[in-house]
Amino acid sequence: MSAYLDWLEDINERDSRVQAVRRRSLAFDPGTFPAAFPYVEPFLKEDGGNWRRQVHYLVAALWASHWKAGREGAKVPVAIAVAHYAMAHHTREQLNGRASSTERRFITLLDADTDELPYRLRQMIALLKEQAIDFDALLTDLLRWSSPNKRTQNQWARQFYRTLQQDTDLPEESETEEESV
């Protein structure tokens, strides 16, 4: 677990009201709910920019809303958790054919800019309430969300579709003539 999540866990163990404050902060833009300031700002010792600050507030709030599920089971990245959710809630035909509602939501999340991302991510994490999410990976991924090469979004897409492929009867990609040469 990262130092930040360890710190959030430690605060939560000392005062359970902290979790309620952080959960309540989801109703606001990240970093704008004054009651949450005492529980995030001390960790943000250096000035890393507004996006870094927003991500830390968002992850703290999402972690607090997902806290019980996150304590049990193997923690998985968001994209893999979404794929597991899709497989559990959609028929095999939906997964092999047209996009399921979960897949459409996931694609919308991947396409979100930094202004839309907190809202889209809150929706997605709410769907995944039964799964243990890897919030360390989420924090790292969100910090590089705005990368020009869309590194996080590409990684999430690979994780999502590869997980779906492993657990469905989708055909494997065949080797082309160019690849075999």
mmCIF file of N, CA and C in Angstrom, residues 2-95:
data_model
loop_
_atom_site.group_PDB
_atom_site.id
_atom_site.type_symbol
_atom_site.label_atom_id
_atom_site.label_comp_id
_atom_site.label_asym_id
_atom_site.label_seq_id
_atom_site.Cartn_x
_atom_site.Cartn_y
_atom_site.Cartn_z
ATOM 1 N N SER A 2 0.483 2.264 -0.722
ATOM 2 C CA SER A 2 1.279 3.491 -0.792
ATOM 3 C C SER A 2 1.255 4.221 0.540
ATOM 4 N N ALA A 3 2.190 5.091 0.710
ATOM 5 C CA ALA A 3 2.254 5.889 1.942
ATOM 6 C C ALA A 3 0.974 6.692 2.108
ATOM 7 N N TYR A 4 0.429 7.190 1.014
ATOM 8 C CA TYR A 4 -0.796 7.988 1.091
ATOM 9 C C TYR A 4 -1.972 7.148 1.588
ATOM 10 N N LEU A 5 -2.167 5.961 1.037
ATOM 11 C CA LEU A 5 -3.275 5.121 1.474
ATOM 12 C C LEU A 5 -3.048 4.591 2.886
ATOM 13 N N ASP A 6 -1.809 4.326 3.234
ATOM 14 C CA ASP A 6 -1.499 3.959 4.626
ATOM 15 C C ASP A 6 -1.911 5.089 5.562
ATOM 16 N N TRP A 7 -1.598 6.305 5.149
ATOM 17 C CA TRP A 7 -1.925 7.478 5.957
ATOM 18 C C TRP A 7 -3.443 7.632 6.096
ATOM 19 N N LEU A 8 -4.185 7.444 4.992
ATOM 20 C CA LEU A 8 -5.652 7.530 5.047
ATOM 21 C C LEU A 8 -6.216 6.450 5.973
ATOM 22 N N GLU A 9 -5.659 5.251 5.877
ATOM 23 C CA GLU A 9 -6.103 4.146 6.740
ATOM 24 C C GLU A 9 -5.845 4.468 8.206
ATOM 25 N N ASP A 10 -4.678 5.011 8.487
ATOM 26 C CA ASP A 10 -4.319 5.367 9.860
ATOM 27 C C ASP A 10 -5.276 6.416 10.426
ATOM 28 N N ILE A 11 -5.564 7.444 9.646
ATOM 29 C CA ILE A 11 -6.511 8.473 10.096
ATOM 30 C C ILE A 11 -7.884 7.856 10.336
ATOM 31 N N ASN A 12 -8.298 6.977 9.450
ATOM 32 C CA ASN A 12 -9.601 6.333 9.554
ATOM 33 C C ASN A 12 -9.706 5.500 10.832
ATOM 34 N N GLU A 13 -8.630 4.816 11.189
ATOM 35 C CA GLU A 13 -8.644 3.991 12.402
ATOM 36 C C GLU A 13 -8.727 4.843 13.665
ATOM 37 N N ARG A 14 -8.131 6.036 13.616
ATOM 38 C CA ARG A 14 -8.162 6.918 14.785
ATOM 39 C C ARG A 14 -9.508 7.612 14.957
ATOM 40 N N ASP A 15 -10.201 7.891 13.846
ATOM 41 C CA ASP A 15 -11.467 8.619 13.929
ATOM 42 C C ASP A 15 -12.338 8.214 12.743
ATOM 43 N N SER A 16 -13.372 7.428 13.001
ATOM 44 C CA SER A 16 -14.219 6.925 11.919
ATOM 45 C C SER A 16 -15.036 8.026 11.245
ATOM 46 N N ARG A 17 -15.169 9.182 11.874
ATOM 47 C CA ARG A 17 -15.894 10.294 11.249
ATOM 48 C C ARG A 17 -15.160 10.807 10.014
ATOM 49 N N VAL A 18 -13.875 10.596 9.974
ATOM 50 C CA VAL A 18 -13.064 11.047 8.845
ATOM 51 C C VAL A 18 -13.549 10.397 7.557
ATOM 52 N N GLN A 19 -13.871 9.132 7.637
ATOM 53 C CA GLN A 19 -14.353 8.415 6.457
ATOM 54 C C GLN A 19 -15.644 9.052 5.944
ATOM 55 N N ALA A 20 -16.546 9.417 6.828
ATOM 56 C CA ALA A 20 -17.801 10.053 6.425
ATOM 57 C C ALA A 20 -17.548 11.404 5.756
ATOM 58 N N VAL A 21 -16.593 12.160 6.269
ATOM 59 C CA VAL A 21 -16.260 13.456 5.663
ATOM 60 C C VAL A 21 -15.709 13.258 4.266
ATOM 61 N N ARG A 22 -14.819 12.314 4.115
ATOM 62 C CA ARG A 22 -14.232 12.068 2.787
ATOM 63 C C ARG A 22 -15.271 11.546 1.809
ATOM 64 N N ARG A 23 -16.175 10.693 2.292
ATOM 65 C CA ARG A 23 -17.265 10.218 1.422
ATOM 66 C C ARG A 23 -18.144 11.392 0.993
ATOM 67 N N ARG A 24 -18.455 12.256 1.935
ATOM 68 C CA ARG A 24 -19.294 13.432 1.645
ATOM 69 C C ARG A 24 -18.629 14.337 0.616
ATOM 70 N N SER A 25 -17.316 14.371 0.589
ATOM 71 C CA SER A 25 -16.604 15.239 -0.350
ATOM 72 C C SER A 25 -16.835 14.832 -1.806
ATOM 73 N N LEU A 26 -17.356 13.611 -2.050
ATOM 74 C CA LEU A 26 -17.659 13.194 -3.420
ATOM 75 C C LEU A 26 -18.747 14.055 -4.055
ATOM 76 N N ALA A 27 -19.537 14.725 -3.253
ATOM 77 C CA ALA A 27 -20.601 15.586 -3.775
ATOM 78 C C ALA A 27 -20.055 16.910 -4.308
ATOM 79 N N PHE A 28 -18.770 17.151 -4.106
ATOM 80 C CA PHE A 28 -18.140 18.403 -4.517
ATOM 81 C C PHE A 28 -17.017 18.114 -5.508
ATOM 82 N N ASP A 29 -16.569 19.143 -6.194
ATOM 83 C CA ASP A 29 -15.385 18.983 -7.035
ATOM 84 C C ASP A 29 -14.211 18.622 -6.125
ATOM 85 N N PRO A 30 -13.310 17.759 -6.582
ATOM 86 C CA PRO A 30 -12.178 17.349 -5.739
ATOM 87 C C PRO A 30 -11.371 18.550 -5.240
ATOM 88 N N GLY A 31 -11.149 18.567 -3.937
ATOM 89 C CA GLY A 31 -10.338 19.614 -3.326
ATOM 90 C C GLY A 31 -11.097 20.883 -2.990
ATOM 91 N N THR A 32 -12.443 20.844 -3.048
ATOM 92 C CA THR A 32 -13.216 22.054 -2.757
ATOM 93 C C THR A 32 -14.105 21.925 -1.529
ATOM 94 N N PHE A 33 -14.123 20.784 -0.887
ATOM 95 C CA PHE A 33 -14.946 20.585 0.310
ATOM 96 C C PHE A 33 -14.085 20.869 1.539
ATOM 97 N N PRO A 34 -14.289 22.032 2.173
ATOM 98 C CA PRO A 34 -13.403 22.449 3.275
ATOM 99 C C PRO A 34 -13.268 21.443 4.415
ATOM 100 N N ALA A 35 -14.321 20.702 4.711
ATOM 101 C CA ALA A 35 -14.244 19.743 5.823
ATOM 102 C C ALA A 35 -13.222 18.640 5.559
ATOM 103 N N ALA A 36 -12.887 18.389 4.297
ATOM 104 C CA ALA A 36 -11.922 17.339 3.956
ATOM 105 C C ALA A 36 -10.482 17.841 3.982
ATOM 106 N N PHE A 37 -10.279 19.153 4.006
ATOM 107 C CA PHE A 37 -8.924 19.709 3.961
ATOM 108 C C PHE A 37 -7.997 19.125 5.021
ATOM 109 N N PRO A 38 -8.438 19.016 6.299
ATOM 110 C CA PRO A 38 -7.511 18.508 7.322
ATOM 111 C C PRO A 38 -7.047 17.070 7.097
ATOM 112 N N TYR A 39 -7.762 16.338 6.254
ATOM 113 C CA TYR A 39 -7.451 14.929 6.072
ATOM 114 C C TYR A 39 -6.686 14.625 4.787
ATOM 115 N N VAL A 40 -6.419 15.636 3.978
ATOM 116 C CA VAL A 40 -5.670 15.428 2.748
ATOM 117 C C VAL A 40 -4.493 16.394 2.643
ATOM 118 N N GLU A 41 -4.724 17.642 2.972
ATOM 119 C CA GLU A 41 -3.689 18.666 2.810
ATOM 120 C C GLU A 41 -2.374 18.338 3.526
ATOM 121 N N PRO A 42 -2.398 17.800 4.754
ATOM 122 C CA PRO A 42 -1.120 17.502 5.412
ATOM 123 C C PRO A 42 -0.237 16.536 4.615
ATOM 124 N N PHE A 43 -0.854 15.685 3.817
ATOM 125 C CA PHE A 43 -0.061 14.755 3.024
ATOM 126 C C PHE A 43 0.547 15.440 1.805
ATOM 127 N N LEU A 44 -0.082 16.484 1.335
ATOM 128 C CA LEU A 44 0.379 17.201 0.139
ATOM 129 C C LEU A 44 1.365 18.284 0.546
ATOM 130 N N LYS A 45 2.512 17.872 1.024
ATOM 131 C CA LYS A 45 3.490 18.817 1.582
ATOM 132 C C LYS A 45 4.108 19.719 0.527
ATOM 133 N N GLU A 46 4.458 19.177 -0.621
ATOM 134 C CA GLU A 46 5.038 20.012 -1.655
ATOM 135 C C GLU A 46 3.945 20.396 -2.650
ATOM 136 N N ASP A 47 4.187 21.466 -3.359
ATOM 137 C CA ASP A 47 3.225 21.920 -4.340
ATOM 138 C C ASP A 47 3.446 21.140 -5.627
ATOM 139 N N GLY A 48 2.556 20.231 -5.920
ATOM 140 C CA GLY A 48 2.692 19.414 -7.113
ATOM 141 C C GLY A 48 1.724 19.808 -8.203
ATOM 142 N N GLY A 49 1.070 20.921 -8.043
ATOM 143 C CA GLY A 49 0.120 21.369 -9.051
ATOM 144 C C GLY A 49 -1.303 21.021 -8.674
ATOM 145 N N ASN A 50 -2.221 21.672 -9.361
ATOM 146 C CA ASN A 50 -3.634 21.515 -9.062
ATOM 147 C C ASN A 50 -4.144 20.113 -9.382
ATOM 148 N N TRP A 51 -3.692 19.508 -10.497
ATOM 149 C CA TRP A 51 -4.173 18.174 -10.838
ATOM 150 C C TRP A 51 -3.754 17.157 -9.782
ATOM 151 N N ARG A 52 -2.531 17.235 -9.320
ATOM 152 C CA ARG A 52 -2.051 16.312 -8.279
ATOM 153 C C ARG A 52 -2.914 16.440 -7.022
ATOM 154 N N ARG A 53 -3.223 17.671 -6.656
ATOM 155 C CA ARG A 53 -4.065 17.933 -5.484
ATOM 156 C C ARG A 53 -5.463 17.337 -5.684
ATOM 157 N N GLN A 54 -6.053 17.587 -6.842
ATOM 158 C CA GLN A 54 -7.396 17.071 -7.124
ATOM 159 C C GLN A 54 -7.422 15.540 -7.093
ATOM 160 N N VAL A 55 -6.407 14.929 -7.658
ATOM 161 C CA VAL A 55 -6.340 13.460 -7.686
ATOM 162 C C VAL A 55 -6.275 12.901 -6.266
ATOM 163 N N HIS A 56 -5.492 13.506 -5.408
ATOM 164 C CA HIS A 56 -5.399 13.015 -4.035
ATOM 165 C C HIS A 56 -6.735 13.142 -3.300
ATOM 166 N N TYR A 57 -7.439 14.239 -3.521
ATOM 167 C CA TYR A 57 -8.769 14.381 -2.912
ATOM 168 C C TYR A 57 -9.744 13.363 -3.491
ATOM 169 N N LEU A 58 -9.713 13.177 -4.800
ATOM 170 C CA LEU A 58 -10.619 12.229 -5.445
ATOM 171 C C LEU A 58 -10.360 10.810 -4.969
ATOM 172 N N VAL A 59 -9.112 10.402 -4.921
ATOM 173 C CA VAL A 59 -8.787 9.044 -4.477
ATOM 174 C C VAL A 59 -9.166 8.856 -3.005
ATOM 175 N N ALA A 60 -8.939 9.856 -2.183
ATOM 176 C CA ALA A 60 -9.324 9.753 -0.772
ATOM 177 C C ALA A 60 -10.829 9.558 -0.634
ATOM 178 N N ALA A 61 -11.595 10.295 -1.406
ATOM 179 C CA ALA A 61 -13.057 10.190 -1.333
ATOM 180 C C ALA A 61 -13.546 8.856 -1.892
ATOM 181 N N LEU A 62 -12.993 8.434 -3.024
ATOM 182 C CA LEU A 62 -13.395 7.152 -3.609
ATOM 183 C C LEU A 62 -13.015 5.999 -2.693
ATOM 184 N N TRP A 63 -11.823 6.087 -2.112
ATOM 185 C CA TRP A 63 -11.376 5.045 -1.180
ATOM 186 C C TRP A 63 -12.328 4.966 0.015
ATOM 187 N N ALA A 64 -12.725 6.123 0.540
ATOM 188 C CA ALA A 64 -13.638 6.141 1.690
ATOM 189 C C ALA A 64 -14.999 5.553 1.319
ATOM 190 N N SER A 65 -15.467 5.818 0.109
ATOM 191 C CA SER A 65 -16.772 5.293 -0.299
ATOM 192 C C SER A 65 -16.716 3.789 -0.578
ATOM 193 N N HIS A 66 -15.546 3.290 -0.850
ATOM 194 C CA HIS A 66 -15.356 1.900 -1.248
ATOM 195 C C HIS A 66 -14.614 1.103 -0.171
ATOM 196 N N TRP A 67 -14.437 1.677 0.967
ATOM 197 C CA TRP A 67 -13.549 1.176 2.009
ATOM 198 C C TRP A 67 -13.802 -0.275 2.399
ATOM 199 N N LYS A 68 -15.044 -0.658 2.647
ATOM 200 C CA LYS A 68 -15.311 -2.030 3.102
ATOM 201 C C LYS A 68 -14.962 -3.066 2.047
ATOM 202 N N ALA A 69 -15.331 -2.805 0.804
ATOM 203 C CA ALA A 69 -15.002 -3.754 -0.265
ATOM 204 C C ALA A 69 -13.496 -3.834 -0.449
ATOM 205 N N GLY A 70 -12.813 -2.734 -0.268
ATOM 206 C CA GLY A 70 -11.375 -2.687 -0.484
ATOM 207 C C GLY A 70 -10.574 -3.455 0.544
ATOM 208 N N ARG A 71 -11.182 -3.815 1.651
ATOM 209 C CA ARG A 71 -10.465 -4.513 2.710
ATOM 210 C C ARG A 71 -10.436 -6.027 2.486
ATOM 211 N N GLU A 72 -11.296 -6.529 1.620
ATOM 212 C CA GLU A 72 -11.407 -7.973 1.438
ATOM 213 C C GLU A 72 -11.040 -8.361 0.011
ATOM 214 N N GLY A 73 -10.363 -9.469 -0.120
ATOM 215 C CA GLY A 73 -10.054 -10.008 -1.442
ATOM 216 C C GLY A 73 -8.835 -9.369 -2.075
ATOM 217 N N ALA A 74 -8.447 -9.964 -3.182
ATOM 218 C CA ALA A 74 -7.298 -9.456 -3.935
ATOM 219 C C ALA A 74 -7.700 -8.170 -4.629
ATOM 220 N N LYS A 75 -6.883 -7.162 -4.477
ATOM 221 C CA LYS A 75 -7.169 -5.863 -5.080
ATOM 222 C C LYS A 75 -6.812 -5.918 -6.563
ATOM 223 N N VAL A 76 -7.709 -5.403 -7.397
ATOM 224 C CA VAL A 76 -7.494 -5.427 -8.836
ATOM 225 C C VAL A 76 -7.583 -4.005 -9.393
ATOM 226 N N PRO A 77 -6.895 -3.753 -10.505
ATOM 227 C CA PRO A 77 -7.006 -2.446 -11.148
ATOM 228 C C PRO A 77 -8.445 -2.191 -11.605
ATOM 229 N N VAL A 78 -8.787 -0.932 -11.736
ATOM 230 C CA VAL A 78 -10.153 -0.545 -12.104
ATOM 231 C C VAL A 78 -10.604 -1.234 -13.382
ATOM 232 N N ALA A 79 -9.772 -1.236 -14.411
ATOM 233 C CA ALA A 79 -10.177 -1.806 -15.697
ATOM 234 C C ALA A 79 -10.523 -3.284 -15.585
ATOM 235 N N ILE A 80 -9.772 -4.021 -14.817
ATOM 236 C CA ILE A 80 -10.046 -5.449 -14.640
ATOM 237 C C ILE A 80 -11.318 -5.635 -13.813
ATOM 238 N N ALA A 81 -11.514 -4.793 -12.821
ATOM 239 C CA ALA A 81 -12.741 -4.853 -12.028
ATOM 240 C C ALA A 81 -13.961 -4.571 -12.900
ATOM 241 N N VAL A 82 -13.845 -3.626 -13.820
ATOM 242 C CA VAL A 82 -14.950 -3.318 -14.734
ATOM 243 C C VAL A 82 -15.229 -4.520 -15.636
ATOM 244 N N ALA A 83 -14.189 -5.165 -16.131
ATOM 245 C CA ALA A 83 -14.377 -6.353 -16.973
ATOM 246 C C ALA A 83 -15.071 -7.462 -16.184
ATOM 247 N N HIS A 84 -14.668 -7.679 -14.949
ATOM 248 C CA HIS A 84 -15.323 -8.697 -14.113
ATOM 249 C C HIS A 84 -16.789 -8.336 -13.883
ATOM 250 N N TYR A 85 -17.061 -7.067 -13.641
ATOM 251 C CA TYR A 85 -18.442 -6.610 -13.465
ATOM 252 C C TYR A 85 -19.245 -6.879 -14.738
ATOM 253 N N ALA A 86 -18.674 -6.533 -15.894
ATOM 254 C CA ALA A 86 -19.367 -6.739 -17.170
ATOM 255 C C ALA A 86 -19.689 -8.222 -17.377
ATOM 256 N N MET A 87 -18.735 -9.089 -17.072
ATOM 257 C CA MET A 87 -18.953 -10.527 -17.267
ATOM 258 C C MET A 87 -20.030 -11.053 -16.321
ATOM 259 N N ALA A 88 -20.119 -10.483 -15.133
ATOM 260 C CA ALA A 88 -21.105 -10.952 -14.161
ATOM 261 C C ALA A 88 -22.504 -10.407 -14.446
ATOM 262 N N HIS A 89 -22.596 -9.276 -15.153
ATOM 263 C CA HIS A 89 -23.888 -8.615 -15.322
ATOM 264 C C HIS A 89 -24.418 -8.578 -16.751
ATOM 265 N N HIS A 90 -23.692 -9.152 -17.689
ATOM 266 C CA HIS A 90 -24.137 -9.144 -19.080
ATOM 267 C C HIS A 90 -24.019 -10.553 -19.649
ATOM 268 N N THR A 91 -24.846 -10.843 -20.635
ATOM 269 C CA THR A 91 -24.811 -12.165 -21.257
ATOM 270 C C THR A 91 -23.588 -12.292 -22.146
ATOM 271 N N ARG A 92 -23.228 -13.508 -22.442
ATOM 272 C CA ARG A 92 -22.082 -13.783 -23.318
ATOM 273 C C ARG A 92 -22.306 -13.161 -24.695
ATOM 274 N N GLU A 93 -23.555 -13.146 -25.158
ATOM 275 C CA GLU A 93 -23.857 -12.556 -26.458
ATOM 276 C C GLU A 93 -23.563 -11.057 -26.444
ATOM 277 N N GLN A 94 -23.907 -10.396 -25.345
ATOM 278 C CA GLN A 94 -23.620 -8.964 -25.240
ATOM 279 C C GLN A 94 -22.119 -8.716 -25.249
ATOM 280 N N LEU A 95 -21.373 -9.566 -24.591
ATOM 281 C CA LEU A 95 -19.933 -9.380 -24.517
ATOM 282 C C LEU A 95 -19.259 -9.703 -25.848
#
